[in-house]
Amino acid sequence: RSAIMKMRADGDTPIGDAMIQAKRDVDRTGLSKRHILVITDGEPADIDVRDPQYLRHDTKKAVEELATRGVRSFCLTLDPNADDYVARIFGPKGYMVVDHVNRLPERLPMLYAGLTR
């Protein structure tokens, strides 16, 4: 819980790239149920890319690519404005908005249980 509470935003959230990297680790597990849980404070961002539409599209492509390889993606976001973009990226049942970081410790166990059923 203390590690979660110490997290701070730095303005750089290359979600698509991180998901592709995480897939390599997931592949090594050998498990039949494979999930990637993205926890973010906001929409995809990258200091090297200025176009937010490009970054959203890049992340959506990563979600689609992972799905074709049997990896389910889910996004838990702390961005209260996430409904504007996150459903288009992860799908209508592929995300959860948590209204405040203090609620993460109570929401994560429920989310984990739902994803691993």
PDB file of C-alpha atoms in Angstrom:
ATOM      1  CA  ARG A   1       0.000   0.000   0.000  1.00  0.00           C
ATOM      2  CA  SER A   2       2.793   2.474   0.855  1.00  0.00           C
ATOM      3  CA  ALA A   3       4.422   1.951  -2.558  1.00  0.00           C
ATOM      4  CA  ILE A   4       1.150   2.761  -4.306  1.00  0.00           C
ATOM      5  CA  MET A   5       0.658   5.871  -2.203  1.00  0.00           C
ATOM      6  CA  LYS A   6       4.146   7.144  -3.094  1.00  0.00           C
ATOM      7  CA  MET A   7       3.551   6.994  -6.863  1.00  0.00           C
ATOM      8  CA  ARG A   8       3.741  10.346  -8.664  1.00  0.00           C
ATOM      9  CA  ALA A   9       3.036  11.355 -12.235  1.00  0.00           C
ATOM     10  CA  ASP A  10       5.896  12.491 -14.469  1.00  0.00           C
ATOM     11  CA  GLY A  11       3.941  13.279 -17.649  1.00  0.00           C
ATOM     12  CA  ASP A  12       5.342  10.400 -19.719  1.00  0.00           C
ATOM     13  CA  THR A  13       3.045   7.387 -20.108  1.00  0.00           C
ATOM     14  CA  PRO A  14       3.995   5.314 -23.191  1.00  0.00           C
ATOM     15  CA  ILE A  15       1.362   2.648 -22.490  1.00  0.00           C
ATOM     16  CA  GLY A  16       1.516   0.818 -25.838  1.00  0.00           C
ATOM     17  CA  ASP A  17       5.278   0.301 -25.631  1.00  0.00           C
ATOM     18  CA  ALA A  18       5.042  -0.861 -22.022  1.00  0.00           C
ATOM     19  CA  MET A  19       2.348  -3.388 -22.923  1.00  0.00           C
ATOM     20  CA  ILE A  20       4.428  -4.921 -25.706  1.00  0.00           C
ATOM     21  CA  GLN A  21       7.369  -5.207 -23.295  1.00  0.00           C
ATOM     22  CA  ALA A  22       5.129  -6.772 -20.622  1.00  0.00           C
ATOM     23  CA  LYS A  23       3.896  -9.358 -23.130  1.00  0.00           C
ATOM     24  CA  ARG A  24       7.386 -10.816 -23.290  1.00  0.00           C
ATOM     25  CA  ASP A  25       7.293 -11.422 -19.544  1.00  0.00           C
ATOM     26  CA  VAL A  26       3.777 -12.851 -19.725  1.00  0.00           C
ATOM     27  CA  ASP A  27       4.853 -15.229 -22.496  1.00  0.00           C
ATOM     28  CA  ARG A  28       7.597 -16.624 -20.273  1.00  0.00           C
ATOM     29  CA  THR A  29       5.134 -17.645 -17.553  1.00  0.00           C
ATOM     30  CA  GLY A  30       3.707 -20.542 -19.550  1.00  0.00           C
ATOM     31  CA  LEU A  31       0.296 -19.949 -17.965  1.00  0.00           C
ATOM     32  CA  SER A  32      -2.900 -20.543 -19.901  1.00  0.00           C
ATOM     33  CA  LYS A  33      -4.650 -17.428 -18.529  1.00  0.00           C
ATOM     34  CA  ARG A  34      -2.594 -14.425 -19.493  1.00  0.00           C
ATOM     35  CA  HIS A  35      -3.459 -10.886 -18.434  1.00  0.00           C
ATOM     36  CA  ILE A  36      -1.791  -7.496 -18.467  1.00  0.00           C
ATOM     37  CA  LEU A  37      -3.085  -4.968 -15.979  1.00  0.00           C
ATOM     38  CA  VAL A  38      -2.226  -1.379 -16.847  1.00  0.00           C
ATOM     39  CA  ILE A  39      -2.393   1.046 -13.918  1.00  0.00           C
ATOM     40  CA  THR A  40      -2.110   4.638 -15.079  1.00  0.00           C
ATOM     41  CA  ASP A  41      -2.733   8.194 -13.992  1.00  0.00           C
ATOM     42  CA  GLY A  42      -3.841   9.320 -17.421  1.00  0.00           C
ATOM     43  CA  GLU A  43      -4.000   8.822 -21.140  1.00  0.00           C
ATOM     44  CA  PRO A  44      -1.033   7.645 -23.190  1.00  0.00           C
ATOM     45  CA  ALA A  45       1.672  10.305 -23.341  1.00  0.00           C
ATOM     46  CA  ASP A  46       5.236  10.445 -24.572  1.00  0.00           C
ATOM     47  CA  ILE A  47       7.611  13.400 -24.437  1.00  0.00           C
ATOM     48  CA  ASP A  48       8.842  12.459 -27.930  1.00  0.00           C
ATOM     49  CA  VAL A  49       5.366  12.307 -29.552  1.00  0.00           C
ATOM     50  CA  ARG A  50       3.061  15.324 -29.525  1.00  0.00           C
ATOM     51  CA  ASP A  51      -0.001  13.811 -31.229  1.00  0.00           C
ATOM     52  CA  PRO A  52      -2.387  12.388 -28.584  1.00  0.00           C
ATOM     53  CA  GLN A  53      -4.440  10.613 -31.265  1.00  0.00           C
ATOM     54  CA  TYR A  54      -1.341   8.747 -32.441  1.00  0.00           C
ATOM     55  CA  LEU A  55      -0.576   7.615 -28.889  1.00  0.00           C
ATOM     56  CA  ARG A  56      -4.154   6.446 -28.289  1.00  0.00           C
ATOM     57  CA  HIS A  57      -4.102   4.561 -31.581  1.00  0.00           C
ATOM     58  CA  ASP A  58      -0.713   3.024 -30.742  1.00  0.00           C
ATOM     59  CA  THR A  59      -2.050   1.768 -27.416  1.00  0.00           C
ATOM     60  CA  LYS A  60      -5.233   0.409 -29.019  1.00  0.00           C
ATOM     61  CA  LYS A  61      -3.100  -1.482 -31.547  1.00  0.00           C
ATOM     62  CA  ALA A  62      -1.071  -2.985 -28.680  1.00  0.00           C
ATOM     63  CA  VAL A  63      -4.310  -4.111 -26.973  1.00  0.00           C
ATOM     64  CA  GLU A  64      -5.506  -5.673 -30.241  1.00  0.00           C
ATOM     65  CA  GLU A  65      -2.179  -7.376 -30.921  1.00  0.00           C
ATOM     66  CA  LEU A  66      -2.067  -8.848 -27.433  1.00  0.00           C
ATOM     67  CA  ALA A  67      -5.656 -10.087 -27.768  1.00  0.00           C
ATOM     68  CA  THR A  68      -4.804 -11.956 -30.970  1.00  0.00           C
ATOM     69  CA  ARG A  69      -2.031 -13.687 -29.024  1.00  0.00           C
ATOM     70  CA  GLY A  70      -4.305 -14.676 -26.143  1.00  0.00           C
ATOM     71  CA  VAL A  71      -3.355 -11.940 -23.691  1.00  0.00           C
ATOM     72  CA  ARG A  72      -6.203  -9.997 -22.098  1.00  0.00           C
ATOM     73  CA  SER A  73      -5.519  -6.338 -21.322  1.00  0.00           C
ATOM     74  CA  PHE A  74      -7.269  -4.336 -18.626  1.00  0.00           C
ATOM     75  CA  CYS A  75      -6.683  -0.722 -17.606  1.00  0.00           C
ATOM     76  CA  LEU A  76      -7.182   0.722 -14.153  1.00  0.00           C
ATOM     77  CA  THR A  77      -6.923   4.483 -14.375  1.00  0.00           C
ATOM     78  CA  LEU A  78      -6.905   7.301 -11.859  1.00  0.00           C
ATOM     79  CA  ASP A  79      -7.880   9.845 -14.508  1.00  0.00           C
ATOM     80  CA  PRO A  80     -11.395  11.151 -13.778  1.00  0.00           C
ATOM     81  CA  ASN A  81     -11.679  12.135 -17.471  1.00  0.00           C
ATOM     82  CA  ALA A  82     -10.711   8.682 -18.733  1.00  0.00           C
ATOM     83  CA  ASP A  83     -14.181   7.863 -20.032  1.00  0.00           C
ATOM     84  CA  ASP A  84     -13.399  10.230 -22.912  1.00  0.00           C
ATOM     85  CA  TYR A  85     -10.762   7.879 -24.351  1.00  0.00           C
ATOM     86  CA  VAL A  86     -10.142   4.683 -22.375  1.00  0.00           C
ATOM     87  CA  ALA A  87     -13.176   2.733 -23.630  1.00  0.00           C
ATOM     88  CA  ARG A  88     -12.043   3.299 -27.232  1.00  0.00           C
ATOM     89  CA  ILE A  89      -8.618   1.884 -26.342  1.00  0.00           C
ATOM     90  CA  PHE A  90      -9.453  -1.031 -24.019  1.00  0.00           C
ATOM     91  CA  GLY A  91     -13.112  -1.682 -24.881  1.00  0.00           C
ATOM     92  CA  PRO A  92     -16.223  -0.999 -22.809  1.00  0.00           C
ATOM     93  CA  LYS A  93     -15.463  -3.762 -20.263  1.00  0.00           C
ATOM     94  CA  GLY A  94     -11.689  -3.413 -20.385  1.00  0.00           C
ATOM     95  CA  TYR A  95     -11.173  -0.659 -17.860  1.00  0.00           C
ATOM     96  CA  MET A  96     -12.026   0.734 -14.441  1.00  0.00           C
ATOM     97  CA  VAL A  97     -11.820   4.340 -13.290  1.00  0.00           C
ATOM     98  CA  VAL A  98     -10.786   4.810  -9.660  1.00  0.00           C
ATOM     99  CA  ASP A  99     -11.665   8.279  -8.474  1.00  0.00           C
ATOM    100  CA  HIS A 100      -8.767   8.652  -6.029  1.00  0.00           C
ATOM    101  CA  VAL A 101      -5.434   6.926  -5.379  1.00  0.00           C
ATOM    102  CA  ASN A 102      -6.496   6.238  -1.760  1.00  0.00           C
ATOM    103  CA  ARG A 103      -9.122   3.817  -3.109  1.00  0.00           C
ATOM    104  CA  LEU A 104      -6.575   1.639  -4.943  1.00  0.00           C
ATOM    105  CA  PRO A 105      -5.861  -0.702  -2.014  1.00  0.00           C
ATOM    106  CA  GLU A 106      -9.550  -1.555  -1.716  1.00  0.00           C
ATOM    107  CA  ARG A 107     -10.218  -1.823  -5.475  1.00  0.00           C
ATOM    108  CA  LEU A 108      -7.168  -3.854  -6.558  1.00  0.00           C
ATOM    109  CA  PRO A 109      -8.107  -7.101  -4.764  1.00  0.00           C
ATOM    110  CA  MET A 110     -11.632  -7.000  -6.230  1.00  0.00           C
ATOM    111  CA  LEU A 111     -10.235  -6.301  -9.678  1.00  0.00           C
ATOM    112  CA  TYR A 112      -7.679  -9.094  -9.405  1.00  0.00           C
ATOM    113  CA  ALA A 113     -10.360 -11.568  -8.329  1.00  0.00           C
ATOM    114  CA  GLY A 114     -12.546 -10.575 -11.272  1.00  0.00           C
ATOM    115  CA  LEU A 115      -9.732 -10.887 -13.800  1.00  0.00           C
ATOM    116  CA  THR A 116      -8.482 -14.271 -12.626  1.00  0.00           C
ATOM    117  CA  ARG A 117     -11.808 -16.115 -12.397  1.00  0.00           C
TER     118      ARG A 117
END
